[in-house]
Amino acid sequence: MPDLRHHGDEELAPGLVDLAVNVRAGAPPAWLLDVLQQAVAASAGYPDARPAREAIATLHGRGPDEVLPTAGAAEAFTLLARAVRPRRAIVVHPSFTEPEAALRAAGHPVERLLLDPADGYRLDPAAVPDDADLVVLGNPTNPTSVLHPGGDVAALARPGRILLVDEAFADTVPGEPESLAGPGALPGLLVVRSLTKTWGLAGLRVGYALGPPDLISAMREQQPHWSVSTPALAALVACSSPAALAEAAQAARDLASHRRELLAALPPGAQVVGRPRSSFVLIRVPDGARVRRALRESGWAVRRGETFPGLSADHLRIAVRDPATSRAFASALAAVLR
Ligand SMILES: Cc1ncc(COP(=O)(O)O)c(C=O)c1O
């Protein structure tokens, strides 16, 4: 069993360039730090989640009773795991491992559905067993960076089943064409989002869940009172403003062009896996453990692949950075592969 609780931050060390964690460089921006500082100054009282719920509801065209602010996407996975009793839970892999870890920690058996590398790790809705009453997948998916068509994901929703779609990276895709966060009420659909990546707020712990009111209220029952802090709630409101959305949209467009630069610079010995659409790319290299160690020795931290079910030590996940950084990394990788 791979270590489901290994995360990219464990690859970091002083002096290494961080290509292991997919948080946007240069974030949080100064205006958001101001918002947070003011919220810290206003933190003598207990947090009031109502303005954040209203802001998120308006952003996604939902009712406030369909919104639950959470201490990061990670808290949403745990709340769901504690709120439900699935008979047959299926987690689609390779994928971010916290949802599976949360389900197991709550005592639920979990089955893995491994997507096919020959098919570029694309979702095949027909491969999901009909009697699964909980299905979990990410879109776009960490670590493959694959963006599944929204229609294929939506096809998995049905009465009697909870469909958890982890959209922590949805805002890295310009226009979010495949997101299911908007109105439309598919049965049992729970969308989880995060402010961590685009806004550089991994340490603040802020995200939210969108879903049917009865499921949202069952998750809220499991949530410790005041678990989302006043600064985190202020970030939810501030990052839902038109100016913030425009900034995030620009960041997603810049990212797409930076990703093209990274892909163009990678040496031929690095095989790109899947069709990357998010803020990282997955590559496959011969003798990946040696390559990762040699990259560390030359100053680069990349995310190891073997802790993701379905991947191996030959898979490495690389964050998309500015083109100069990507080109320097590609040269270092070429030297290691030679
Ligand atoms: C796909 C995915 N979902 C969720 C998370 C966790 O997000 P948060 O920081 O909001 O808990 C991560 C963090 O790496 C992730 O990669």
GROMACS .gro file of C-alpha atoms and ligand atoms in nm:
model
  354
    1MET     CA    1   0.000   0.000   0.000
    2PRO     CA    2   0.159   0.335  -0.098
    3ASP     CA    3   0.189   0.605   0.169
    4LEU     CA    4  -0.139   0.788   0.109
    5ARG     CA    5  -0.032   1.069   0.338
    6HIS     CA    6   0.288   1.160   0.151
    7HIS     CA    7   0.254   1.507  -0.004
    8GLY     CA    8   0.470   1.725  -0.224
    9ASP     CA    9   0.581   1.954   0.059
   10GLU     CA   10   0.784   1.663   0.199
   11GLU     CA   11   1.010   1.684  -0.109
   12LEU     CA   12   1.123   2.034  -0.017
   13ALA     CA   13   1.446   2.136   0.155
   14PRO     CA   14   1.625   2.468   0.193
   15GLY     CA   15   1.806   2.567  -0.126
   16LEU     CA   16   1.597   2.353  -0.361
   17VAL     CA   17   1.383   2.508  -0.634
   18ASP     CA   18   1.028   2.390  -0.559
   19LEU     CA   19   0.867   2.208  -0.851
   20ALA     CA   20   0.704   1.964  -0.610
   21VAL     CA   21   0.416   2.174  -0.474
   22ASN     CA   22   0.158   2.313  -0.714
   23VAL     CA   23   0.084   2.640  -0.541
   24ARG     CA   24   0.100   2.944  -0.770
   25ALA     CA   25   0.426   3.132  -0.737
   26GLY     CA   26   0.393   3.499  -0.637
   27ALA     CA   27   0.066   3.440  -0.449
   28PRO     CA   28  -0.097   3.555  -0.226
   29PRO     CA   29  -0.093   3.898  -0.391
   30ALA     CA   30  -0.044   4.212  -0.179
   31TRP     CA   31  -0.413   4.310  -0.186
   32LEU     CA   32  -0.509   3.970  -0.045
   33LEU     CA   33  -0.245   3.994   0.229
   34ASP     CA   34  -0.406   4.327   0.327
   35VAL     CA   35  -0.745   4.156   0.349
   36LEU     CA   36  -0.596   3.882   0.567
   37GLN     CA   37  -0.418   4.128   0.795
   38GLN     CA   38  -0.740   4.321   0.850
   39ALA     CA   39  -0.921   3.996   0.922
   40VAL     CA   40  -0.658   3.896   1.177
   41ALA     CA   41  -0.709   4.233   1.344
   42ALA     CA   42  -1.084   4.159   1.355
   43SER     CA   43  -1.036   3.810   1.497
   44ALA     CA   44  -1.124   3.880   1.862
   45GLY     CA   45  -1.477   3.751   1.798
   46TYR     CA   46  -1.580   3.408   1.673
   47PRO     CA   47  -1.594   3.363   1.294
   48ASP     CA   48  -1.921   3.432   1.109
   49ALA     CA   49  -1.942   3.209   0.800
   50ARG     CA   50  -2.259   3.367   0.658
   51PRO     CA   51  -2.102   3.634   0.432
   52ALA     CA   52  -1.865   3.373   0.286
   53ARG     CA   53  -2.150   3.129   0.221
   54GLU     CA   54  -2.346   3.405   0.048
   55ALA     CA   55  -2.045   3.508  -0.162
   56ILE     CA   56  -1.969   3.150  -0.272
   57ALA     CA   57  -2.337   3.081  -0.341
   58THR     CA   58  -2.359   3.390  -0.562
   59LEU     CA   59  -2.033   3.300  -0.737
   60HIS     CA   60  -2.164   2.958  -0.840
   61GLY     CA   61  -2.532   3.043  -0.886
   62ARG     CA   62  -2.630   2.827  -0.589
   63GLY     CA   63  -2.830   2.874  -0.268
   64PRO     CA   64  -2.636   2.935   0.056
   65ASP     CA   65  -2.774   2.603   0.187
   66GLU     CA   66  -2.572   2.430  -0.088
   67VAL     CA   67  -2.243   2.578   0.036
   68LEU     CA   68  -2.014   2.473   0.322
   69PRO     CA   69  -1.692   2.669   0.384
   70THR     CA   70  -1.422   2.428   0.504
   71ALA     CA   71  -1.068   2.439   0.638
   72GLY     CA   72  -0.930   2.355   0.293
   73ALA     CA   73  -1.060   2.093   0.054
   74ALA     CA   74  -0.899   1.839   0.286
   75GLU     CA   75  -1.149   1.909   0.564
   76ALA     CA   76  -1.437   1.855   0.321
   77PHE     CA   77  -1.313   1.501   0.247
   78THR     CA   78  -1.305   1.418   0.617
   79LEU     CA   79  -1.648   1.570   0.683
   80LEU     CA   80  -1.798   1.369   0.400
   81ALA     CA   81  -1.628   1.049   0.520
   82ARG     CA   82  -1.775   1.102   0.868
   83ALA     CA   83  -2.121   1.193   0.739
   84VAL     CA   84  -2.185   0.889   0.518
   85ARG     CA   85  -2.183   0.511   0.538
   86PRO     CA   86  -2.110   0.390   0.184
   87ARG     CA   87  -2.164   0.024   0.097
   88ARG     CA   88  -1.934   0.044  -0.202
   89ALA     CA   89  -1.691   0.337  -0.228
   90ILE     CA   90  -1.486   0.368  -0.546
   91VAL     CA   91  -1.193   0.608  -0.574
   92VAL     CA   92  -1.071   0.675  -0.926
   93HIS     CA   93  -0.689   0.670  -0.943
   94PRO     CA   94  -0.420   0.782  -0.996
   95SER     CA   95  -0.545   1.073  -0.794
   96PHE     CA   96  -0.486   1.290  -0.490
   97THR     CA   97  -0.485   1.049  -0.198
   98GLU     CA   98  -0.647   1.247   0.086
   99PRO     CA   99  -1.007   1.151  -0.006
  100GLU     CA  100  -0.916   0.782   0.012
  101ALA     CA  101  -0.718   0.836   0.333
  102ALA     CA  102  -1.018   1.016   0.489
  103LEU     CA  103  -1.257   0.738   0.389
  104ARG     CA  104  -1.026   0.472   0.533
  105ALA     CA  105  -0.972   0.672   0.853
  106ALA     CA  106  -1.352   0.679   0.897
  107GLY     CA  107  -1.356   0.301   0.868
  108HIS     CA  108  -1.500   0.265   0.518
  109PRO     CA  109  -1.370   0.001   0.280
  110VAL     CA  110  -1.241   0.158  -0.042
  111GLU     CA  111  -1.199   0.008  -0.387
  112ARG     CA  112  -0.968   0.165  -0.642
  113LEU     CA  113  -1.051   0.209  -1.006
  114LEU     CA  114  -0.722   0.253  -1.192
  115LEU     CA  115  -0.747   0.451  -1.514
  116ASP     CA  116  -0.558   0.321  -1.815
  117PRO     CA  117  -0.226   0.487  -1.908
  118ALA     CA  118  -0.279   0.366  -2.266
  119ASP     CA  119  -0.587   0.588  -2.272
  120GLY     CA  120  -0.398   0.885  -2.128
  121TYR     CA  121  -0.560   0.826  -1.785
  122ARG     CA  122  -0.892   0.950  -1.919
  123LEU     CA  123  -1.208   0.867  -1.730
  124ASP     CA  124  -1.416   0.584  -1.872
  125PRO     CA  125  -1.757   0.627  -1.704
  126ALA     CA  126  -1.856   0.272  -1.803
  127ALA     CA  127  -1.573   0.133  -1.587
  128VAL     CA  128  -1.737   0.259  -1.267
  129PRO     CA  129  -1.945  -0.023  -1.114
  130ASP     CA  130  -2.320   0.044  -1.124
  131ASP     CA  131  -2.370  -0.038  -0.760
  132ALA     CA  132  -2.106   0.206  -0.631
  133ASP     CA  133  -2.286   0.441  -0.392
  134LEU     CA  134  -1.985   0.671  -0.348
  135VAL     CA  135  -1.755   0.765  -0.634
  136VAL     CA  136  -1.457   0.997  -0.593
  137LEU     CA  137  -1.249   1.160  -0.863
  138GLY     CA  138  -1.054   1.478  -0.927
  139ASN     CA  139  -1.103   1.714  -1.219
  140PRO     CA  140  -0.854   1.823  -1.336
  141THR     CA  141  -0.676   1.531  -1.177
  142ASN     CA  142  -0.369   1.554  -0.959
  143PRO     CA  143  -0.113   1.409  -1.051
  144THR     CA  144  -0.194   1.333  -1.416
  145SER     CA  145  -0.310   1.689  -1.500
  146VAL     CA  146  -0.581   1.531  -1.714
  147LEU     CA  147  -0.907   1.726  -1.751
  148HIS     CA  148  -1.201   1.489  -1.793
  149PRO     CA  149  -1.495   1.607  -2.005
  150GLY     CA  150  -1.764   1.745  -1.771
  151GLY     CA  151  -2.023   1.530  -1.947
  152ASP     CA  152  -1.831   1.211  -1.864
  153VAL     CA  153  -1.808   1.313  -1.500
  154ALA     CA  154  -2.175   1.416  -1.486
  155ALA     CA  155  -2.270   1.078  -1.635
  156LEU     CA  156  -2.157   0.920  -1.307
  157ALA     CA  157  -2.423   1.103  -1.101
  158ARG     CA  158  -2.738   0.916  -1.012
  159PRO     CA  159  -2.992   0.890  -0.733
  160GLY     CA  160  -2.862   0.681  -0.444
  161ARG     CA  161  -2.498   0.768  -0.516
  162ILE     CA  162  -2.273   1.044  -0.390
  163LEU     CA  163  -2.034   1.169  -0.657
  164LEU     CA  164  -1.744   1.363  -0.504
  165VAL     CA  165  -1.562   1.571  -0.762
  166ASP     CA  166  -1.244   1.728  -0.625
  167GLU     CA  167  -1.211   2.053  -0.820
  168ALA     CA  168  -0.920   2.192  -0.617
  169PHE     CA  169  -0.743   2.272  -0.947
  170ALA     CA  170  -1.049   2.372  -1.154
  171ASP     CA  171  -0.952   2.738  -1.148
  172THR     CA  172  -0.619   2.661  -1.316
  173VAL     CA  173  -0.808   2.589  -1.641
  174PRO     CA  174  -0.908   2.902  -1.837
  175GLY     CA  175  -1.287   2.940  -1.833
  176GLU     CA  176  -1.329   2.622  -1.623
  177PRO     CA  177  -1.512   2.452  -1.914
  178GLU     CA  178  -1.553   2.113  -1.746
  179SER     CA  179  -1.642   2.231  -1.395
  180LEU     CA  180  -1.963   2.104  -1.237
  181ALA     CA  181  -1.964   2.371  -0.966
  182GLY     CA  182  -2.247   2.573  -1.122
  183PRO     CA  183  -2.622   2.532  -1.079
  184GLY     CA  184  -2.791   2.230  -1.231
  185ALA     CA  185  -2.835   2.003  -0.933
  186LEU     CA  186  -2.716   1.664  -1.050
  187PRO     CA  187  -2.828   1.404  -0.793
  188GLY     CA  188  -2.575   1.346  -0.516
  189LEU     CA  189  -2.309   1.569  -0.673
  190LEU     CA  190  -2.062   1.712  -0.422
  191VAL     CA  191  -1.802   1.950  -0.566
  192VAL     CA  192  -1.506   2.044  -0.350
  193ARG     CA  193  -1.298   2.352  -0.423
  194SER     CA  194  -0.991   2.513  -0.271
  195LEU     CA  195  -0.828   2.856  -0.250
  196THR     CA  196  -0.490   2.694  -0.182
  197LYS     CA  197  -0.347   2.671  -0.532
  198THR     CA  198  -0.439   2.983  -0.724
  199TRP     CA  199  -0.425   3.215  -0.424
  200GLY     CA  200  -0.117   3.072  -0.251
  201LEU     CA  201  -0.306   3.006   0.073
  202ALA     CA  202  -0.201   2.651   0.162
  203GLY     CA  203  -0.125   2.753   0.520
  204LEU     CA  204  -0.451   2.942   0.575
  205ARG     CA  205  -0.667   2.630   0.517
  206VAL     CA  206  -0.957   2.751   0.307
  207GLY     CA  207  -1.191   2.581   0.064
  208TYR     CA  208  -1.556   2.482   0.036
  209ALA     CA  209  -1.802   2.215  -0.066
  210LEU     CA  210  -2.103   2.260  -0.294
  211GLY     CA  211  -2.379   2.003  -0.288
  212PRO     CA  212  -2.739   1.912  -0.212
  213PRO     CA  213  -2.866   2.087   0.106
  214ASP     CA  214  -2.923   1.759   0.293
  215LEU     CA  215  -2.566   1.639   0.231
  216ILE     CA  216  -2.418   1.981   0.310
  217SER     CA  217  -2.611   1.988   0.634
  218ALA     CA  218  -2.497   1.633   0.724
  219MET     CA  219  -2.136   1.742   0.666
  220ARG     CA  220  -2.188   2.057   0.873
  221GLU     CA  221  -2.305   1.837   1.162
  222GLN     CA  222  -1.959   1.675   1.155
  223GLN     CA  223  -1.769   2.003   1.138
  224PRO     CA  224  -1.624   2.143   1.458
  225HIS     CA  225  -1.781   2.477   1.534
  226TRP     CA  226  -1.577   2.771   1.397
  227SER     CA  227  -1.333   2.546   1.214
  228VAL     CA  228  -1.293   2.801   0.934
  229SER     CA  229  -1.119   3.107   1.075
  230THR     CA  230  -1.213   3.471   1.026
  231PRO     CA  231  -0.915   3.532   0.788
  232ALA     CA  232  -1.006   3.224   0.584
  233LEU     CA  233  -1.368   3.340   0.557
  234ALA     CA  234  -1.249   3.688   0.457
  235ALA     CA  235  -1.039   3.527   0.183
  236LEU     CA  236  -1.346   3.343   0.051
  237VAL     CA  237  -1.537   3.670   0.022
  238ALA     CA  238  -1.244   3.865  -0.124
  239CYS     CA  239  -1.151   3.597  -0.380
  240SER     CA  240  -1.510   3.591  -0.507
  241SER     CA  241  -1.502   3.957  -0.613
  242PRO     CA  242  -1.507   4.041  -0.985
  243ALA     CA  243  -1.154   4.184  -0.966
  244ALA     CA  244  -1.021   3.868  -0.798
  245LEU     CA  245  -1.195   3.646  -1.053
  246ALA     CA  246  -1.042   3.848  -1.336
  247GLU     CA  247  -0.699   3.809  -1.175
  248ALA     CA  248  -0.747   3.434  -1.136
  249ALA     CA  249  -0.862   3.405  -1.498
  250GLN     CA  250  -0.550   3.588  -1.616
  251ALA     CA  251  -0.333   3.363  -1.400
  252ALA     CA  252  -0.496   3.058  -1.564
  253ARG     CA  253  -0.423   3.196  -1.913
  254ASP     CA  254  -0.062   3.274  -1.819
  255LEU     CA  255  -0.030   2.925  -1.677
  256ALA     CA  256  -0.148   2.766  -2.003
  257SER     CA  257   0.121   2.950  -2.195
  258HIS     CA  258   0.387   2.869  -1.932
  259ARG     CA  259   0.288   2.503  -1.951
  260ARG     CA  260   0.339   2.504  -2.328
  261GLU     CA  261   0.690   2.645  -2.269
  262LEU     CA  262   0.770   2.375  -2.015
  263LEU     CA  263   0.644   2.100  -2.245
  264ALA     CA  264   0.842   2.238  -2.537
  265ALA     CA  265   1.161   2.252  -2.330
  266LEU     CA  266   1.147   1.901  -2.181
  267PRO     CA  267   1.417   1.670  -2.320
  268PRO     CA  268   1.314   1.374  -2.539
  269GLY     CA  269   1.403   1.123  -2.264
  270ALA     CA  270   1.112   1.255  -2.054
  271GLN     CA  271   0.785   1.106  -2.172
  272VAL     CA  272   0.486   1.331  -2.096
  273VAL     CA  273   0.202   1.121  -1.960
  274GLY     CA  274  -0.159   1.210  -2.039
  275ARG     CA  275  -0.259   1.549  -2.181
  276PRO     CA  276  -0.171   1.808  -1.918
  277ARG     CA  277  -0.428   2.083  -1.853
  278SER     CA  278  -0.346   2.205  -1.503
  279SER     CA  279  -0.057   2.364  -1.316
  280PHE     CA  280   0.168   2.056  -1.329
  281VAL     CA  281   0.274   1.789  -1.574
  282LEU     CA  282   0.340   1.422  -1.516
  283ILE     CA  283   0.643   1.269  -1.685
  284ARG     CA  284   0.788   0.923  -1.703
  285VAL     CA  285   1.163   0.868  -1.706
  286PRO     CA  286   1.382   0.559  -1.692
  287ASP     CA  287   1.518   0.487  -1.343
  288GLY     CA  288   1.305   0.762  -1.189
  289ALA     CA  289   1.438   0.719  -0.834
  290ARG     CA  290   1.792   0.792  -0.955
  291VAL     CA  291   1.670   1.084  -1.167
  292ARG     CA  292   1.483   1.239  -0.874
  293ARG     CA  293   1.789   1.204  -0.648
  294ALA     CA  294   2.019   1.352  -0.912
  295LEU     CA  295   1.777   1.642  -0.965
  296ARG     CA  296   1.784   1.710  -0.591
  297GLU     CA  297   2.163   1.711  -0.600
  298SER     CA  298   2.150   1.974  -0.872
  299GLY     CA  299   1.900   2.187  -0.678
  300TRP     CA  300   1.555   2.078  -0.800
  301ALA     CA  301   1.270   1.927  -0.596
  302VAL     CA  302   1.009   1.736  -0.797
  303ARG     CA  303   0.718   1.527  -0.670
  304ARG     CA  304   0.779   1.151  -0.658
  305GLY     CA  305   0.514   0.939  -0.831
  306GLU     CA  306   0.518   0.612  -0.643
  307THR     CA  307   0.291   0.723  -0.358
  308PHE     CA  308   0.004   0.764  -0.606
  309PRO     CA  309  -0.187   0.437  -0.662
  310GLY     CA  310  -0.124   0.325  -1.019
  311LEU     CA  311   0.205   0.513  -1.063
  312SER     CA  312   0.567   0.416  -1.005
  313ALA     CA  313   0.900   0.571  -0.908
  314ASP     CA  314   0.953   0.639  -1.279
  315HIS     CA  315   0.672   0.896  -1.268
  316LEU     CA  316   0.763   1.247  -1.162
  317ARG     CA  317   0.525   1.539  -1.126
  318ILE     CA  318   0.658   1.881  -1.214
  319ALA     CA  319   0.495   2.214  -1.130
  320VAL     CA  320   0.459   2.466  -1.411
  321ARG     CA  321   0.665   2.776  -1.333
  322ASP     CA  322   0.776   3.081  -1.530
  323PRO     CA  323   0.946   2.992  -1.861
  324ALA     CA  324   1.300   3.079  -1.745
  325THR     CA  325   1.267   2.842  -1.449
  326SER     CA  326   1.116   2.571  -1.669
  327ARG     CA  327   1.396   2.600  -1.924
  328ALA     CA  328   1.662   2.582  -1.652
  329PHE     CA  329   1.490   2.275  -1.509
  330ALA     CA  330   1.465   2.112  -1.851
  331SER     CA  331   1.842   2.157  -1.899
  332ALA     CA  332   1.910   2.005  -1.558
  333LEU     CA  333   1.684   1.712  -1.643
  334ALA     CA  334   1.851   1.665  -1.981
  335ALA     CA  335   2.191   1.653  -1.808
  336VAL     CA  336   2.066   1.396  -1.555
  337LEU     CA  337   1.914   1.179  -1.829
  338ARG     CA  338   2.230   1.183  -2.041
  339LIG     C1  339  -0.630   1.748  -0.599
  339LIG     C2  340  -0.619   1.812  -0.465
  339LIG     N1  341  -0.728   1.830  -0.393
  339LIG     C3  342  -0.724   1.888  -0.271
  339LIG     C4  343  -0.604   1.928  -0.217
  339LIG     C5  344  -0.603   1.987  -0.081
  339LIG     O1  345  -0.641   2.119  -0.089
  339LIG     P1  346  -0.652   2.207   0.042
  339LIG     O2  347  -0.522   2.274   0.066
  339LIG     O3  348  -0.762   2.305   0.007
  339LIG     O4  349  -0.692   2.118   0.154
  339LIG     C6  350  -0.486   1.911  -0.288
  339LIG     C7  351  -0.357   1.951  -0.229
  339LIG     O5  352  -0.252   1.914  -0.275
  339LIG     C8  353  -0.495   1.850  -0.415
  339LIG     O6  354  -0.384   1.828  -0.486
   0.00000   0.00000   0.00000
